[in-house]
Amino acid sequence: VVSSGGTPNLLTLGAIDGQTEHRAGTSIFNDRMMMAAGFAGVEDCALTVYATVVSRGSAERGILDAGSKTLTTETGWDLKGFGLILEHPEAEIARFSEEHGILDLARCNNRPKVGDIVRVIPNHICPVVNVVGSLVLVRDGAIVGTTEVEARGRLT
């Protein structure tokens, strides 16, 4: 088996002599790193993490109920912050605890309120999918089903 992998390497698919497989990587979902690399736009990102604003300690600070366990600490491609909040793109998920994301809202004119549910495009989708048992399928804002993550936690 001669294997290659990764979404950016799809551009050179078949260029390796004897290649017998390609592991496509994040291309099924895309993520913020693929956006930064120019391989995807927001409209190409098929997986978002729904999170709730659980605290607003000050005008320029908020807390999400999604932390490093959910959104991953990866910041490849020189990304600032740990995810893109679709409803508040100027907000920055500046730091984490394991269960909470600390928001820097200094650049937000429209700041989220406690109880608001936001959608986050993670920086790197692979570790996000790897820690959940199932995904909720949403179309046009309505839940249409679920699917199990059969490879959850597997490394091989």
mmCIF file of the C-alpha atoms, coordinates in Angstrom:
data_MODEL
# 
_entry.id   MODEL 
# 
loop_
_atom_site.group_PDB 
_atom_site.id 
_atom_site.type_symbol 
_atom_site.label_atom_id 
_atom_site.label_alt_id 
_atom_site.label_comp_id 
_atom_site.label_asym_id 
_atom_site.label_entity_id 
_atom_site.label_seq_id 
_atom_site.pdbx_PDB_ins_code 
_atom_site.Cartn_x 
_atom_site.Cartn_y 
_atom_site.Cartn_z 
_atom_site.occupancy 
_atom_site.B_iso_or_equiv 
_atom_site.pdbx_formal_charge 
_atom_site.auth_seq_id 
_atom_site.auth_comp_id 
_atom_site.auth_asym_id 
_atom_site.auth_atom_id 
_atom_site.pdbx_PDB_model_num 
ATOM 1   C CA . VAL A 1 1   ? 0.000   0.000  0.000  1.00 0.00 ? 1   VAL A CA 1 
ATOM 2   C CA . VAL A 1 2   ? 1.320   3.405  -0.991 1.00 0.00 ? 2   VAL A CA 1 
ATOM 3   C CA . SER A 1 3   ? -0.784  5.923  0.877  1.00 0.00 ? 3   SER A CA 1 
ATOM 4   C CA . SER A 1 4   ? -1.089  9.690  0.787  1.00 0.00 ? 4   SER A CA 1 
ATOM 5   C CA . GLY A 1 5   ? -3.393  11.904 2.729  1.00 0.00 ? 5   GLY A CA 1 
ATOM 6   C CA . GLY A 1 6   ? -4.706  15.328 3.540  1.00 0.00 ? 6   GLY A CA 1 
ATOM 7   C CA . THR A 1 7   ? -7.126  17.710 1.898  1.00 0.00 ? 7   THR A CA 1 
ATOM 8   C CA . PRO A 1 8   ? -4.446  19.976 0.349  1.00 0.00 ? 8   PRO A CA 1 
ATOM 9   C CA . ASN A 1 9   ? -2.880  16.909 -1.292 1.00 0.00 ? 9   ASN A CA 1 
ATOM 10  C CA . LEU A 1 10  ? -6.066  16.275 -3.260 1.00 0.00 ? 10  LEU A CA 1 
ATOM 11  C CA . LEU A 1 11  ? -4.611  18.778 -5.743 1.00 0.00 ? 11  LEU A CA 1 
ATOM 12  C CA . THR A 1 12  ? -1.829  16.305 -6.586 1.00 0.00 ? 12  THR A CA 1 
ATOM 13  C CA . LEU A 1 13  ? -3.934  13.143 -6.400 1.00 0.00 ? 13  LEU A CA 1 
ATOM 14  C CA . GLY A 1 14  ? -2.318  10.393 -8.482 1.00 0.00 ? 14  GLY A CA 1 
ATOM 15  C CA . ALA A 1 15  ? 1.043   12.153 -8.768 1.00 0.00 ? 15  ALA A CA 1 
ATOM 16  C CA . ILE A 1 16  ? 2.858   9.610  -6.582 1.00 0.00 ? 16  ILE A CA 1 
ATOM 17  C CA . ASP A 1 17  ? 3.981   6.556  -8.562 1.00 0.00 ? 17  ASP A CA 1 
ATOM 18  C CA . GLY A 1 18  ? 2.275   3.447  -7.252 1.00 0.00 ? 18  GLY A CA 1 
ATOM 19  C CA . GLN A 1 19  ? -0.127  5.301  -4.997 1.00 0.00 ? 19  GLN A CA 1 
ATOM 20  C CA . THR A 1 20  ? -2.936  2.940  -4.046 1.00 0.00 ? 20  THR A CA 1 
ATOM 21  C CA . GLU A 1 21  ? -4.966  5.053  -1.626 1.00 0.00 ? 21  GLU A CA 1 
ATOM 22  C CA . HIS A 1 22  ? -5.596  8.592  -0.489 1.00 0.00 ? 22  HIS A CA 1 
ATOM 23  C CA . ARG A 1 23  ? -7.018  9.543  2.909  1.00 0.00 ? 23  ARG A CA 1 
ATOM 24  C CA . ALA A 1 24  ? -8.954  12.676 2.095  1.00 0.00 ? 24  ALA A CA 1 
ATOM 25  C CA . GLY A 1 25  ? -8.691  14.326 5.500  1.00 0.00 ? 25  GLY A CA 1 
ATOM 26  C CA . THR A 1 26  ? -10.960 17.221 6.382  1.00 0.00 ? 26  THR A CA 1 
ATOM 27  C CA . SER A 1 27  ? -12.493 17.713 2.951  1.00 0.00 ? 27  SER A CA 1 
ATOM 28  C CA . ILE A 1 28  ? -15.769 16.012 3.943  1.00 0.00 ? 28  ILE A CA 1 
ATOM 29  C CA . PHE A 1 29  ? -16.403 18.811 6.476  1.00 0.00 ? 29  PHE A CA 1 
ATOM 30  C CA . ASN A 1 30  ? -13.687 21.467 5.953  1.00 0.00 ? 30  ASN A CA 1 
ATOM 31  C CA . ASP A 1 31  ? -12.606 23.765 8.758  1.00 0.00 ? 31  ASP A CA 1 
ATOM 32  C CA . ARG A 1 32  ? -11.001 27.090 9.533  1.00 0.00 ? 32  ARG A CA 1 
ATOM 33  C CA . MET A 1 33  ? -7.504  25.883 8.569  1.00 0.00 ? 33  MET A CA 1 
ATOM 34  C CA . MET A 1 34  ? -8.785  24.859 5.123  1.00 0.00 ? 34  MET A CA 1 
ATOM 35  C CA . MET A 1 35  ? -10.383 28.295 4.815  1.00 0.00 ? 35  MET A CA 1 
ATOM 36  C CA . ALA A 1 36  ? -7.069  29.965 5.707  1.00 0.00 ? 36  ALA A CA 1 
ATOM 37  C CA . ALA A 1 37  ? -5.261  27.790 3.157  1.00 0.00 ? 37  ALA A CA 1 
ATOM 38  C CA . GLY A 1 38  ? -7.693  28.824 0.421  1.00 0.00 ? 38  GLY A CA 1 
ATOM 39  C CA . PHE A 1 39  ? -9.224  25.354 -0.025 1.00 0.00 ? 39  PHE A CA 1 
ATOM 40  C CA . ALA A 1 40  ? -12.651 26.246 1.398  1.00 0.00 ? 40  ALA A CA 1 
ATOM 41  C CA . GLY A 1 41  ? -14.958 29.124 2.202  1.00 0.00 ? 41  GLY A CA 1 
ATOM 42  C CA . VAL A 1 42  ? -17.459 29.468 5.029  1.00 0.00 ? 42  VAL A CA 1 
ATOM 43  C CA . GLU A 1 43  ? -20.145 28.005 2.765  1.00 0.00 ? 43  GLU A CA 1 
ATOM 44  C CA . ASP A 1 44  ? -18.006 24.850 2.319  1.00 0.00 ? 44  ASP A CA 1 
ATOM 45  C CA . CYS A 1 45  ? -17.796 24.105 6.046  1.00 0.00 ? 45  CYS A CA 1 
ATOM 46  C CA . ALA A 1 46  ? -20.345 21.384 6.740  1.00 0.00 ? 46  ALA A CA 1 
ATOM 47  C CA . LEU A 1 47  ? -19.764 20.921 10.479 1.00 0.00 ? 47  LEU A CA 1 
ATOM 48  C CA . THR A 1 48  ? -20.244 23.516 13.161 1.00 0.00 ? 48  THR A CA 1 
ATOM 49  C CA . VAL A 1 49  ? -20.225 23.179 16.925 1.00 0.00 ? 49  VAL A CA 1 
ATOM 50  C CA . TYR A 1 50  ? -23.289 24.644 18.601 1.00 0.00 ? 50  TYR A CA 1 
ATOM 51  C CA . ALA A 1 51  ? -22.295 26.390 21.842 1.00 0.00 ? 51  ALA A CA 1 
ATOM 52  C CA . THR A 1 52  ? -24.126 28.509 24.391 1.00 0.00 ? 52  THR A CA 1 
ATOM 53  C CA . VAL A 1 53  ? -22.933 31.790 25.866 1.00 0.00 ? 53  VAL A CA 1 
ATOM 54  C CA . VAL A 1 54  ? -23.040 30.960 29.581 1.00 0.00 ? 54  VAL A CA 1 
ATOM 55  C CA . SER A 1 55  ? -21.529 34.102 31.080 1.00 0.00 ? 55  SER A CA 1 
ATOM 56  C CA . ARG A 1 56  ? -20.762 37.745 30.317 1.00 0.00 ? 56  ARG A CA 1 
ATOM 57  C CA . GLY A 1 57  ? -18.338 38.894 33.025 1.00 0.00 ? 57  GLY A CA 1 
ATOM 58  C CA . SER A 1 58  ? -17.829 42.294 31.404 1.00 0.00 ? 58  SER A CA 1 
ATOM 59  C CA . ALA A 1 59  ? -18.674 44.207 28.256 1.00 0.00 ? 59  ALA A CA 1 
ATOM 60  C CA . GLU A 1 60  ? -15.651 42.767 26.444 1.00 0.00 ? 60  GLU A CA 1 
ATOM 61  C CA . ARG A 1 61  ? -15.671 39.228 27.855 1.00 0.00 ? 61  ARG A CA 1 
ATOM 62  C CA . GLY A 1 62  ? -17.915 36.208 27.488 1.00 0.00 ? 62  GLY A CA 1 
ATOM 63  C CA . ILE A 1 63  ? -17.746 32.485 28.138 1.00 0.00 ? 63  ILE A CA 1 
ATOM 64  C CA . LEU A 1 64  ? -18.934 29.628 25.921 1.00 0.00 ? 64  LEU A CA 1 
ATOM 65  C CA . ASP A 1 65  ? -19.813 26.138 27.127 1.00 0.00 ? 65  ASP A CA 1 
ATOM 66  C CA . ALA A 1 66  ? -17.333 24.702 24.593 1.00 0.00 ? 66  ALA A CA 1 
ATOM 67  C CA . GLY A 1 67  ? -13.650 24.459 25.490 1.00 0.00 ? 67  GLY A CA 1 
ATOM 68  C CA . SER A 1 68  ? -10.487 22.702 24.416 1.00 0.00 ? 68  SER A CA 1 
ATOM 69  C CA . LYS A 1 69  ? -12.067 19.242 24.637 1.00 0.00 ? 69  LYS A CA 1 
ATOM 70  C CA . THR A 1 70  ? -14.654 20.235 22.057 1.00 0.00 ? 70  THR A CA 1 
ATOM 71  C CA . LEU A 1 71  ? -12.997 22.804 19.785 1.00 0.00 ? 71  LEU A CA 1 
ATOM 72  C CA . THR A 1 72  ? -9.300  21.710 19.865 1.00 0.00 ? 72  THR A CA 1 
ATOM 73  C CA . THR A 1 73  ? -6.320  23.898 20.730 1.00 0.00 ? 73  THR A CA 1 
ATOM 74  C CA . GLU A 1 74  ? -4.828  23.760 17.231 1.00 0.00 ? 74  GLU A CA 1 
ATOM 75  C CA . THR A 1 75  ? -4.129  27.111 15.576 1.00 0.00 ? 75  THR A CA 1 
ATOM 76  C CA . GLY A 1 76  ? -2.470  26.154 12.283 1.00 0.00 ? 76  GLY A CA 1 
ATOM 77  C CA . TRP A 1 77  ? -2.046  28.568 9.382  1.00 0.00 ? 77  TRP A CA 1 
ATOM 78  C CA . ASP A 1 78  ? -1.394  31.395 11.879 1.00 0.00 ? 78  ASP A CA 1 
ATOM 79  C CA . LEU A 1 79  ? -5.048  31.598 12.874 1.00 0.00 ? 79  LEU A CA 1 
ATOM 80  C CA . LYS A 1 80  ? -5.984  33.985 15.653 1.00 0.00 ? 80  LYS A CA 1 
ATOM 81  C CA . GLY A 1 81  ? -8.253  32.367 18.203 1.00 0.00 ? 81  GLY A CA 1 
ATOM 82  C CA . PHE A 1 82  ? -9.768  28.897 18.391 1.00 0.00 ? 82  PHE A CA 1 
ATOM 83  C CA . GLY A 1 83  ? -12.717 28.983 16.023 1.00 0.00 ? 83  GLY A CA 1 
ATOM 84  C CA . LEU A 1 84  ? -14.934 31.231 13.934 1.00 0.00 ? 84  LEU A CA 1 
ATOM 85  C CA . ILE A 1 85  ? -18.247 32.206 15.533 1.00 0.00 ? 85  ILE A CA 1 
ATOM 86  C CA . LEU A 1 86  ? -20.575 32.576 12.559 1.00 0.00 ? 86  LEU A CA 1 
ATOM 87  C CA . GLU A 1 87  ? -23.018 34.928 14.292 1.00 0.00 ? 87  GLU A CA 1 
ATOM 88  C CA . HIS A 1 88  ? -20.199 37.126 15.675 1.00 0.00 ? 88  HIS A CA 1 
ATOM 89  C CA . PRO A 1 89  ? -17.182 36.765 13.335 1.00 0.00 ? 89  PRO A CA 1 
ATOM 90  C CA . GLU A 1 90  ? -15.340 39.654 14.971 1.00 0.00 ? 90  GLU A CA 1 
ATOM 91  C CA . ALA A 1 91  ? -15.410 37.867 18.354 1.00 0.00 ? 91  ALA A CA 1 
ATOM 92  C CA . GLU A 1 92  ? -12.340 35.846 19.261 1.00 0.00 ? 92  GLU A CA 1 
ATOM 93  C CA . ILE A 1 93  ? -12.277 32.621 21.242 1.00 0.00 ? 93  ILE A CA 1 
ATOM 94  C CA . ALA A 1 94  ? -9.103  33.815 22.925 1.00 0.00 ? 94  ALA A CA 1 
ATOM 95  C CA . ARG A 1 95  ? -8.335  30.993 25.356 1.00 0.00 ? 95  ARG A CA 1 
ATOM 96  C CA . PHE A 1 96  ? -9.715  27.836 26.892 1.00 0.00 ? 96  PHE A CA 1 
ATOM 97  C CA . SER A 1 97  ? -10.250 25.698 29.863 1.00 0.00 ? 97  SER A CA 1 
ATOM 98  C CA . GLU A 1 98  ? -11.224 22.136 29.034 1.00 0.00 ? 98  GLU A CA 1 
ATOM 99  C CA . GLU A 1 99  ? -14.953 22.898 29.177 1.00 0.00 ? 99  GLU A CA 1 
ATOM 100 C CA . HIS A 1 100 ? -15.154 26.631 28.466 1.00 0.00 ? 100 HIS A CA 1 
ATOM 101 C CA . GLY A 1 101 ? -14.065 29.055 25.766 1.00 0.00 ? 101 GLY A CA 1 
ATOM 102 C CA . ILE A 1 102 ? -13.165 32.564 26.890 1.00 0.00 ? 102 ILE A CA 1 
ATOM 103 C CA . LEU A 1 103 ? -14.398 35.188 24.436 1.00 0.00 ? 103 LEU A CA 1 
ATOM 104 C CA . ASP A 1 104 ? -12.667 38.476 23.660 1.00 0.00 ? 104 ASP A CA 1 
ATOM 105 C CA . LEU A 1 105 ? -15.503 40.719 22.460 1.00 0.00 ? 105 LEU A CA 1 
ATOM 106 C CA . ALA A 1 106 ? -13.497 43.951 22.216 1.00 0.00 ? 106 ALA A CA 1 
ATOM 107 C CA . ARG A 1 107 ? -13.956 44.146 18.420 1.00 0.00 ? 107 ARG A CA 1 
ATOM 108 C CA . CYS A 1 108 ? -17.667 43.214 18.504 1.00 0.00 ? 108 CYS A CA 1 
ATOM 109 C CA . ASN A 1 109 ? -20.291 45.840 17.883 1.00 0.00 ? 109 ASN A CA 1 
ATOM 110 C CA . ASN A 1 110 ? -23.045 43.220 18.192 1.00 0.00 ? 110 ASN A CA 1 
ATOM 111 C CA . ARG A 1 111 ? -22.118 41.247 21.313 1.00 0.00 ? 111 ARG A CA 1 
ATOM 112 C CA . PRO A 1 112 ? -23.756 37.954 22.254 1.00 0.00 ? 112 PRO A CA 1 
ATOM 113 C CA . LYS A 1 113 ? -25.926 37.707 25.351 1.00 0.00 ? 113 LYS A CA 1 
ATOM 114 C CA . VAL A 1 114 ? -26.096 35.005 28.027 1.00 0.00 ? 114 VAL A CA 1 
ATOM 115 C CA . GLY A 1 115 ? -28.226 32.186 26.626 1.00 0.00 ? 115 GLY A CA 1 
ATOM 116 C CA . ASP A 1 116 ? -27.427 32.905 22.978 1.00 0.00 ? 116 ASP A CA 1 
ATOM 117 C CA . ILE A 1 117 ? -26.609 29.791 20.978 1.00 0.00 ? 117 ILE A CA 1 
ATOM 118 C CA . VAL A 1 118 ? -23.814 30.308 18.462 1.00 0.00 ? 118 VAL A CA 1 
ATOM 119 C CA . ARG A 1 119 ? -22.296 28.141 15.742 1.00 0.00 ? 119 ARG A CA 1 
ATOM 120 C CA . VAL A 1 120 ? -18.514 27.730 15.712 1.00 0.00 ? 120 VAL A CA 1 
ATOM 121 C CA . ILE A 1 121 ? -16.393 26.527 12.801 1.00 0.00 ? 121 ILE A CA 1 
ATOM 122 C CA . PRO A 1 122 ? -13.456 24.819 14.553 1.00 0.00 ? 122 PRO A CA 1 
ATOM 123 C CA . ASN A 1 123 ? -9.866  25.485 13.511 1.00 0.00 ? 123 ASN A CA 1 
ATOM 124 C CA . HIS A 1 124 ? -9.252  21.767 12.830 1.00 0.00 ? 124 HIS A CA 1 
ATOM 125 C CA . ILE A 1 125 ? -12.213 19.440 12.459 1.00 0.00 ? 125 ILE A CA 1 
ATOM 126 C CA . CYS A 1 126 ? -10.468 16.060 12.864 1.00 0.00 ? 126 CYS A CA 1 
ATOM 127 C CA . PRO A 1 127 ? -9.996  16.139 16.656 1.00 0.00 ? 127 PRO A CA 1 
ATOM 128 C CA . VAL A 1 128 ? -13.508 17.567 17.050 1.00 0.00 ? 128 VAL A CA 1 
ATOM 129 C CA . VAL A 1 129 ? -15.137 14.613 15.292 1.00 0.00 ? 129 VAL A CA 1 
ATOM 130 C CA . ASN A 1 130 ? -12.845 12.178 17.111 1.00 0.00 ? 130 ASN A CA 1 
ATOM 131 C CA . VAL A 1 131 ? -14.261 13.092 20.552 1.00 0.00 ? 131 VAL A CA 1 
ATOM 132 C CA . VAL A 1 132 ? -17.980 12.781 19.813 1.00 0.00 ? 132 VAL A CA 1 
ATOM 133 C CA . GLY A 1 133 ? -20.083 9.639  19.549 1.00 0.00 ? 133 GLY A CA 1 
ATOM 134 C CA . SER A 1 134 ? -22.618 10.999 17.098 1.00 0.00 ? 134 SER A CA 1 
ATOM 135 C CA . LEU A 1 135 ? -23.312 13.982 14.890 1.00 0.00 ? 135 LEU A CA 1 
ATOM 136 C CA . VAL A 1 136 ? -26.635 15.799 14.639 1.00 0.00 ? 136 VAL A CA 1 
ATOM 137 C CA . LEU A 1 137 ? -27.655 16.461 11.047 1.00 0.00 ? 137 LEU A CA 1 
ATOM 138 C CA . VAL A 1 138 ? -29.182 19.903 10.431 1.00 0.00 ? 138 VAL A CA 1 
ATOM 139 C CA . ARG A 1 139 ? -30.673 21.295 7.238  1.00 0.00 ? 139 ARG A CA 1 
ATOM 140 C CA . ASP A 1 140 ? -32.064 24.838 7.015  1.00 0.00 ? 140 ASP A CA 1 
ATOM 141 C CA . GLY A 1 141 ? -31.959 25.136 10.810 1.00 0.00 ? 141 GLY A CA 1 
ATOM 142 C CA . ALA A 1 142 ? -34.000 21.973 11.448 1.00 0.00 ? 142 ALA A CA 1 
ATOM 143 C CA . ILE A 1 143 ? -32.700 18.697 12.871 1.00 0.00 ? 143 ILE A CA 1 
ATOM 144 C CA . VAL A 1 144 ? -33.160 15.986 10.234 1.00 0.00 ? 144 VAL A CA 1 
ATOM 145 C CA . GLY A 1 145 ? -31.352 13.069 11.904 1.00 0.00 ? 145 GLY A CA 1 
ATOM 146 C CA . THR A 1 146 ? -28.211 11.791 13.565 1.00 0.00 ? 146 THR A CA 1 
ATOM 147 C CA . THR A 1 147 ? -25.299 9.617  12.500 1.00 0.00 ? 147 THR A CA 1 
ATOM 148 C CA . GLU A 1 148 ? -22.870 7.651  14.616 1.00 0.00 ? 148 GLU A CA 1 
ATOM 149 C CA . VAL A 1 149 ? -19.122 8.333  14.440 1.00 0.00 ? 149 VAL A CA 1 
ATOM 150 C CA . GLU A 1 150 ? -17.977 4.755  13.974 1.00 0.00 ? 150 GLU A CA 1 
ATOM 151 C CA . ALA A 1 151 ? -14.253 5.530  14.197 1.00 0.00 ? 151 ALA A CA 1 
ATOM 152 C CA . ARG A 1 152 ? -14.552 7.573  17.409 1.00 0.00 ? 152 ARG A CA 1 
ATOM 153 C CA . GLY A 1 153 ? -11.310 7.453  19.360 1.00 0.00 ? 153 GLY A CA 1 
ATOM 154 C CA . ARG A 1 154 ? -9.581  5.064  16.980 1.00 0.00 ? 154 ARG A CA 1 
ATOM 155 C CA . LEU A 1 155 ? -6.067  5.804  15.875 1.00 0.00 ? 155 LEU A CA 1 
ATOM 156 C CA . THR A 1 156 ? -5.698  3.160  13.173 1.00 0.00 ? 156 THR A CA 1 
# 
